[in-house]
Short mmCIF file of C-alpha atoms in Angstrom, two decimals:
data_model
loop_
_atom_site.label_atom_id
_atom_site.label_comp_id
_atom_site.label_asym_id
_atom_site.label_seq_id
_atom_site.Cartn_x
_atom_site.Cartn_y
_atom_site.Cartn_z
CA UNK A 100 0.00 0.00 0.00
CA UNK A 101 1.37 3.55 -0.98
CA UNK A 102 1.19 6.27 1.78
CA UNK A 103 -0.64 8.55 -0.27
CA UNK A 104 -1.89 12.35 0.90
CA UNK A 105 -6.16 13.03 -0.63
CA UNK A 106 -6.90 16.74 -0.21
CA UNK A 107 -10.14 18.00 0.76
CA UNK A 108 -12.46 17.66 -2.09
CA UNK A 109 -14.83 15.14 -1.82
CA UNK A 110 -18.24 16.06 -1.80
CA UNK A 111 -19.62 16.69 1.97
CA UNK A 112 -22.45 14.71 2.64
CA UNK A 113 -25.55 16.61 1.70
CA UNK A 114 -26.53 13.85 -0.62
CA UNK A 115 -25.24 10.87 0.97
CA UNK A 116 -27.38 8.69 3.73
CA UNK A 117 -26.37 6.30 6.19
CA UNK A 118 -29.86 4.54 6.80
CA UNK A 119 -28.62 1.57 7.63
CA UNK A 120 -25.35 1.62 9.02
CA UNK A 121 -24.13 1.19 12.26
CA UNK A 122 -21.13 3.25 13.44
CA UNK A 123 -19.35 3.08 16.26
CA UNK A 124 -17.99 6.08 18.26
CA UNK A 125 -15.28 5.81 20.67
CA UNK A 126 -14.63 8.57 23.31
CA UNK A 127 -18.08 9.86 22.28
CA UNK A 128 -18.51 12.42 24.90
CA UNK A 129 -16.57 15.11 24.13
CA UNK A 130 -17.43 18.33 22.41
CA UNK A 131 -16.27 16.39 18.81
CA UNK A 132 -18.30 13.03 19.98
CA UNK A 133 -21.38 15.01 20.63
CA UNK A 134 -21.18 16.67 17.03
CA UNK A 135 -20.59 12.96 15.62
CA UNK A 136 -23.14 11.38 17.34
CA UNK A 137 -25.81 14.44 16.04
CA UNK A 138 -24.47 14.23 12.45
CA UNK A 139 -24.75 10.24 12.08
CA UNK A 140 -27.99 10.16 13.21
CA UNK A 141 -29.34 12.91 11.53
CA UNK A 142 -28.02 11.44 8.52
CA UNK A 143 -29.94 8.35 9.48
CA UNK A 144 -27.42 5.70 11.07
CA UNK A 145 -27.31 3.79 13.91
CA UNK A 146 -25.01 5.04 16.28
CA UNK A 147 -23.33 3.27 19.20
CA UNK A 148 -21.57 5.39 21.63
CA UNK A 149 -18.42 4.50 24.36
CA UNK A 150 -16.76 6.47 26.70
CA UNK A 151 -15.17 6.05 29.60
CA UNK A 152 -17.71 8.67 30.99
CA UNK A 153 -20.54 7.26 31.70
CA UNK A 154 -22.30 10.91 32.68
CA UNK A 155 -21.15 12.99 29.76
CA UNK A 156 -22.14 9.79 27.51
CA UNK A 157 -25.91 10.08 28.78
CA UNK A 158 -25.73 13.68 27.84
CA UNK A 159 -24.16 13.01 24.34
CA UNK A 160 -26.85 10.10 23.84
CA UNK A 161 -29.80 11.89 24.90
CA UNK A 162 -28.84 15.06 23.19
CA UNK A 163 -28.03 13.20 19.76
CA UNK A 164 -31.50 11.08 20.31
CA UNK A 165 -33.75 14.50 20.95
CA UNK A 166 -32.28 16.44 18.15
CA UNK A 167 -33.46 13.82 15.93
CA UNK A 168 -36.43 11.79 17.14
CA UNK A 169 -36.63 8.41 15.85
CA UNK A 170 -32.84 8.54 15.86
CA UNK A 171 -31.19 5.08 17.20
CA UNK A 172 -28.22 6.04 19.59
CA UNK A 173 -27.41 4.18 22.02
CA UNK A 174 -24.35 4.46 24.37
CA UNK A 175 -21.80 1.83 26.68
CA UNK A 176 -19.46 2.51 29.44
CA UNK A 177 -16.09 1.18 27.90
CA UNK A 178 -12.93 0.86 29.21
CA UNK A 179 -10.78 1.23 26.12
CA UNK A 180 -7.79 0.21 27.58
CA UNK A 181 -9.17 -3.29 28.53
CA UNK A 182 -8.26 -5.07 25.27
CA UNK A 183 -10.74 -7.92 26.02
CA UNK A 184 -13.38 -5.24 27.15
CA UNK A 185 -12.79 -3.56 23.98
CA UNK A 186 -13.41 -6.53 21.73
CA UNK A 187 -16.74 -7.46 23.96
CA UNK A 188 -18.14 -3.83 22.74
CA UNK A 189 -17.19 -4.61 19.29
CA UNK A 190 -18.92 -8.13 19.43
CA UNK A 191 -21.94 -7.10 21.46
CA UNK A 192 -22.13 -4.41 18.59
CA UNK A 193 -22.47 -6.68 15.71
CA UNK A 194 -24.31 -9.23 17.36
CA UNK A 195 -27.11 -7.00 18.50
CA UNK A 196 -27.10 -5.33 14.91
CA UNK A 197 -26.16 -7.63 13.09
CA UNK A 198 -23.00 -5.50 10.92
CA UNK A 199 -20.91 -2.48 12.20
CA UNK A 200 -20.04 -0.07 9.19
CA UNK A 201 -17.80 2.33 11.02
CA UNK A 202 -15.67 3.32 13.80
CA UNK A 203 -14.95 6.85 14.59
CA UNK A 204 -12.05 7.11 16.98
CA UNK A 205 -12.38 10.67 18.94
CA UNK A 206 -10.51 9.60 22.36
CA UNK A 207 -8.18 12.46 22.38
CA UNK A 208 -5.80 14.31 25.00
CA UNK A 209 -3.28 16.72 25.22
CA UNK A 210 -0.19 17.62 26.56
CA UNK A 211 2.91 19.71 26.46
CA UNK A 212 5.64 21.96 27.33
CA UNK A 213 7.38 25.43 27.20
CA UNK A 214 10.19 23.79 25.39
CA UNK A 215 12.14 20.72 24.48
CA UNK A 216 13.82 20.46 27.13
CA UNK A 217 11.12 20.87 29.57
CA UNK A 218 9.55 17.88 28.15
CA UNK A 219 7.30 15.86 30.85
CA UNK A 220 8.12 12.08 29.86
CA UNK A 221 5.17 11.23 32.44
CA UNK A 222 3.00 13.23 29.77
CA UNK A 223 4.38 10.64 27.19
CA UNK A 224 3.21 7.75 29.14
CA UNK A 225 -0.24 9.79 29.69
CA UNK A 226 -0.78 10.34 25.79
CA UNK A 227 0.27 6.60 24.91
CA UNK A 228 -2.64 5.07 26.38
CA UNK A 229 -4.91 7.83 25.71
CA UNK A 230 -3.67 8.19 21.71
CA UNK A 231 -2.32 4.55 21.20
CA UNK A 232 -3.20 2.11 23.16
CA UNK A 233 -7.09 3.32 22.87
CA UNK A 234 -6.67 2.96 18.78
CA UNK A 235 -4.67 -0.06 19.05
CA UNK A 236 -7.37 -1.87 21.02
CA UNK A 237 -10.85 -0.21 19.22
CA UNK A 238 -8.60 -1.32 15.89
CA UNK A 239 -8.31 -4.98 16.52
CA UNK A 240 -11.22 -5.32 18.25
CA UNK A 241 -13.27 -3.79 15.16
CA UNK A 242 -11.21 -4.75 11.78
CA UNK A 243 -13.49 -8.04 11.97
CA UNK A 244 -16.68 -6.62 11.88
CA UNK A 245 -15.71 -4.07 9.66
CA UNK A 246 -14.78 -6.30 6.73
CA UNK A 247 -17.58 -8.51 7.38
CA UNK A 248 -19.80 -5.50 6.90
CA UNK A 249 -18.48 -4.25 3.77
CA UNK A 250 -17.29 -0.80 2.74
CA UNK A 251 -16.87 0.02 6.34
CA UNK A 252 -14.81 2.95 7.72
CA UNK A 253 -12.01 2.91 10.40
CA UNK A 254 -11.45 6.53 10.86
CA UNK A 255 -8.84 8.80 13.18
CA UNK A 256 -8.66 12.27 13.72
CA UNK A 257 -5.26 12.80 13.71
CA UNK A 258 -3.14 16.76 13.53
CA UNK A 259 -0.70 18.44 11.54
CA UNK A 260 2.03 18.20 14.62
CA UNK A 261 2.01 14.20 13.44
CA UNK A 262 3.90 15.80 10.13
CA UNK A 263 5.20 18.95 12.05
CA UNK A 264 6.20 18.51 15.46
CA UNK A 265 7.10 21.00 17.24
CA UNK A 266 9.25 21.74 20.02
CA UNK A 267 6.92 22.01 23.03
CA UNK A 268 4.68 19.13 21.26
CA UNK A 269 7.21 16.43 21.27
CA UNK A 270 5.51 13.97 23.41
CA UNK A 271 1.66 15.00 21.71
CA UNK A 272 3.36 14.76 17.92
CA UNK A 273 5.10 11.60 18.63
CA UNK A 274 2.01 10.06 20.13
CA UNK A 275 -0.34 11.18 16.59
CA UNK A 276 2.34 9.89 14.44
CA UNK A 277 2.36 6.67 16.32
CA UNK A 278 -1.20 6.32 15.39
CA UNK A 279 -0.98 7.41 12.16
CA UNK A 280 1.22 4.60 11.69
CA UNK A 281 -1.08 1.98 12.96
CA UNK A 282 -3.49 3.28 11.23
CA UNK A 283 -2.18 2.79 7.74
CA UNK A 284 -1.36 -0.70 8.72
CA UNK A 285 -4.62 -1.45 9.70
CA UNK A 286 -5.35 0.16 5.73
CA UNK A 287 -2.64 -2.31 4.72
CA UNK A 288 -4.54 -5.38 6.09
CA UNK A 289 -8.01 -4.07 4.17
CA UNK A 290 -5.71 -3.74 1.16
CA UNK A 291 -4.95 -7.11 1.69
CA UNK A 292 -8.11 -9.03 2.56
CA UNK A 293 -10.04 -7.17 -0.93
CA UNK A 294 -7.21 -9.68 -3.02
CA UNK A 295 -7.51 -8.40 -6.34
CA UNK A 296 -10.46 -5.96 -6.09
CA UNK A 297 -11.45 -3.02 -3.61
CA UNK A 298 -10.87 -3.20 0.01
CA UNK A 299 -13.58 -4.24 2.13
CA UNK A 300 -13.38 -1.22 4.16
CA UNK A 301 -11.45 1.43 4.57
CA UNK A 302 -9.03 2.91 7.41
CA UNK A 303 -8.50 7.00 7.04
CA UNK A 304 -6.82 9.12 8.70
CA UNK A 305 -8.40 13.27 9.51
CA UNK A 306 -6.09 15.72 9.69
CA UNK A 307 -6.57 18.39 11.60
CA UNK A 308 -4.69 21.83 13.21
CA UNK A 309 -6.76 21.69 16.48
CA UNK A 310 -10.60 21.63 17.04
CA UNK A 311 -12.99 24.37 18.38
CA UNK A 312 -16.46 24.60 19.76
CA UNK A 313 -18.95 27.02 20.94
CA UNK A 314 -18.24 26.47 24.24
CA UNK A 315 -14.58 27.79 23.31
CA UNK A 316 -15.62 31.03 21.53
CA UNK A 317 -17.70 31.61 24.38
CA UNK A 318 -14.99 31.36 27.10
CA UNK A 319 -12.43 33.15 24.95
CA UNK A 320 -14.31 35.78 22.82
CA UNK A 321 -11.37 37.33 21.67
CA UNK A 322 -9.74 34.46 20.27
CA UNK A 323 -9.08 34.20 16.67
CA UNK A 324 -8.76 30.12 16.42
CA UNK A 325 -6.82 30.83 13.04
CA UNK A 326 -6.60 27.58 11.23
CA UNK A 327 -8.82 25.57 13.68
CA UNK A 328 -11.69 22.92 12.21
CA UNK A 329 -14.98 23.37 13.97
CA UNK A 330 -16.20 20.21 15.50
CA UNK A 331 -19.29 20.79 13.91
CA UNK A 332 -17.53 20.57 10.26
CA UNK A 333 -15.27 17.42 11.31
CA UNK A 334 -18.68 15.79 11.69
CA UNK A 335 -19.75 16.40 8.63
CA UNK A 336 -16.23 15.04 7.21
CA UNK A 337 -16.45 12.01 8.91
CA UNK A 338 -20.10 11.22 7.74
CA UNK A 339 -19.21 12.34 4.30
CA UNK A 340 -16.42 9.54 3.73
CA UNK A 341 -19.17 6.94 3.11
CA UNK A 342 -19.57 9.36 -0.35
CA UNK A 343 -16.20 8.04 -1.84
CA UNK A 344 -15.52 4.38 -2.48
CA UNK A 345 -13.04 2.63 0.48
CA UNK A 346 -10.80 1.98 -2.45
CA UNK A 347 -10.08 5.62 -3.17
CA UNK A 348 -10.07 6.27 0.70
CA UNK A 349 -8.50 3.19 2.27
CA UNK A 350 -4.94 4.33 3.65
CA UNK A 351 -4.97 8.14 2.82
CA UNK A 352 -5.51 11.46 4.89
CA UNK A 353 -7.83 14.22 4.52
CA UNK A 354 -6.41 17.42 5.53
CA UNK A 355 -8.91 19.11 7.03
CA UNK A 356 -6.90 22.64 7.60
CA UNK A 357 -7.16 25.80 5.58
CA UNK A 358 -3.55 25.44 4.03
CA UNK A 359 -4.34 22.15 2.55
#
């Protein structure tokens, strides 16, 4: 499989549906996770929540299920860094549904430092599990289900520091391009199982500066958030990638930033 770069330019998904999928959302009830969950089932999909939250989850569940009556979301406590509890989600999912079309892996974190040389190695071990380990489990626990289903979608919101670290980012940078990595091997083994024709799903990678919500205008009015993708508009990416065949998507990243 080539490592190969897909601007933005696919069509958003205005015209697309997803009656009839089931996607998955990990770390679902954050400010991106609650635009996710809205935009999936407004476009018609099933939606299955996790988080480690189980209050914020309710919130994001009863929020995305209100906006859009009729809507199917549902949500589970998971503890993403219990392998075995991880793959129990992702079977319970399927069985219950009978297919899982998607994953959308938002478990995110952040840390960093005034410099290089200030660099917290705790914060390493911190990011590892939450920007790793997380992916590495919801990955093997759902590249299964998501060939069984079909022109599925493994998808990571990833950020430009992956490409561009910085010095006060080491530890963050590192931790995205670990992932990215992963990632594109899990893209690798979809390449792999569609033989001699398309992949049966597709693993992508959404690349980001940094994400902003109301809730951050509102605390910061002054604030420019140059460059930043609205979580509102990353849901509408991430629905959108059902638009383009997996074999046109399968191993590449969307740049979701202004310069791109």
């Amino acid at each position: 499989m080539t490592d190969t770069t897909t601007r933005r330019g696919y069509e958003g998904n205005g015209g697309g549906s997803l009656h009839g999928k089931v996607v998955a959302v990990a770390g679902a009830a954050g400010p991106a996770g609650q635009a996710t969950l809205l935009r999936l089932a407004e476009e018609g999909a099933t939606v299955v929540a996790c988080d480690a939250d189980a209050g914020r989850l309710a919130q994001a569940v009863d929020a995305a299920r209100f906006a859009h009556g009729g809507a199917t979301v549902t949500g589970d406590t998971v503890d993403l860094l219990d392998l075995e509890e991880t793959r129990a989600w992702a079977a319970k999912t399927e069985k219950e549904y009978g297919r899982v079309d998607g994953l959308v892996h938002l478990v995110g974190g952040w840390r960093g430092s005034a410099s290089f040389a200030e660099t917290d190695l705790a914060d390493w071990d911190t990011l590892h599990n939450l920007l790793i380990r997380t992916l590495q489990h919801t990955s093997l626990a759902f590249e299964g289900p998501l060939k069984r289903a079909g022109d599925g979608r493994f998808l990571l919101v990833s950020a430009v520091g992956a490409s561009k670290p910085t010095a006060g980012n080491a530890a963050y940078s590192a931790s995205k391009a670990a992932a990215e990595a992963w990632t594109l091997a899990l893209a690798d083994a979809f390449r792999k199982a569609g033989g001699e024709g398309p992949p049966p799903a597709a693993a992508v990678i959404l690349v980001v500066k940094a994400l902003v919500h109301d809730q951050m205008r509102a605390d910061r009015p002054n604030a420019k958030f140059a460059g930043f993708t609205d979580v509102a508009d990353l849901a509408e990416d991430i629905a959108g990638t059902w638009n383009k065949p997996a074999d046109e998507l399968n191993g590449t990243r969307l740049w979701l930033t202004p310069d791109h």
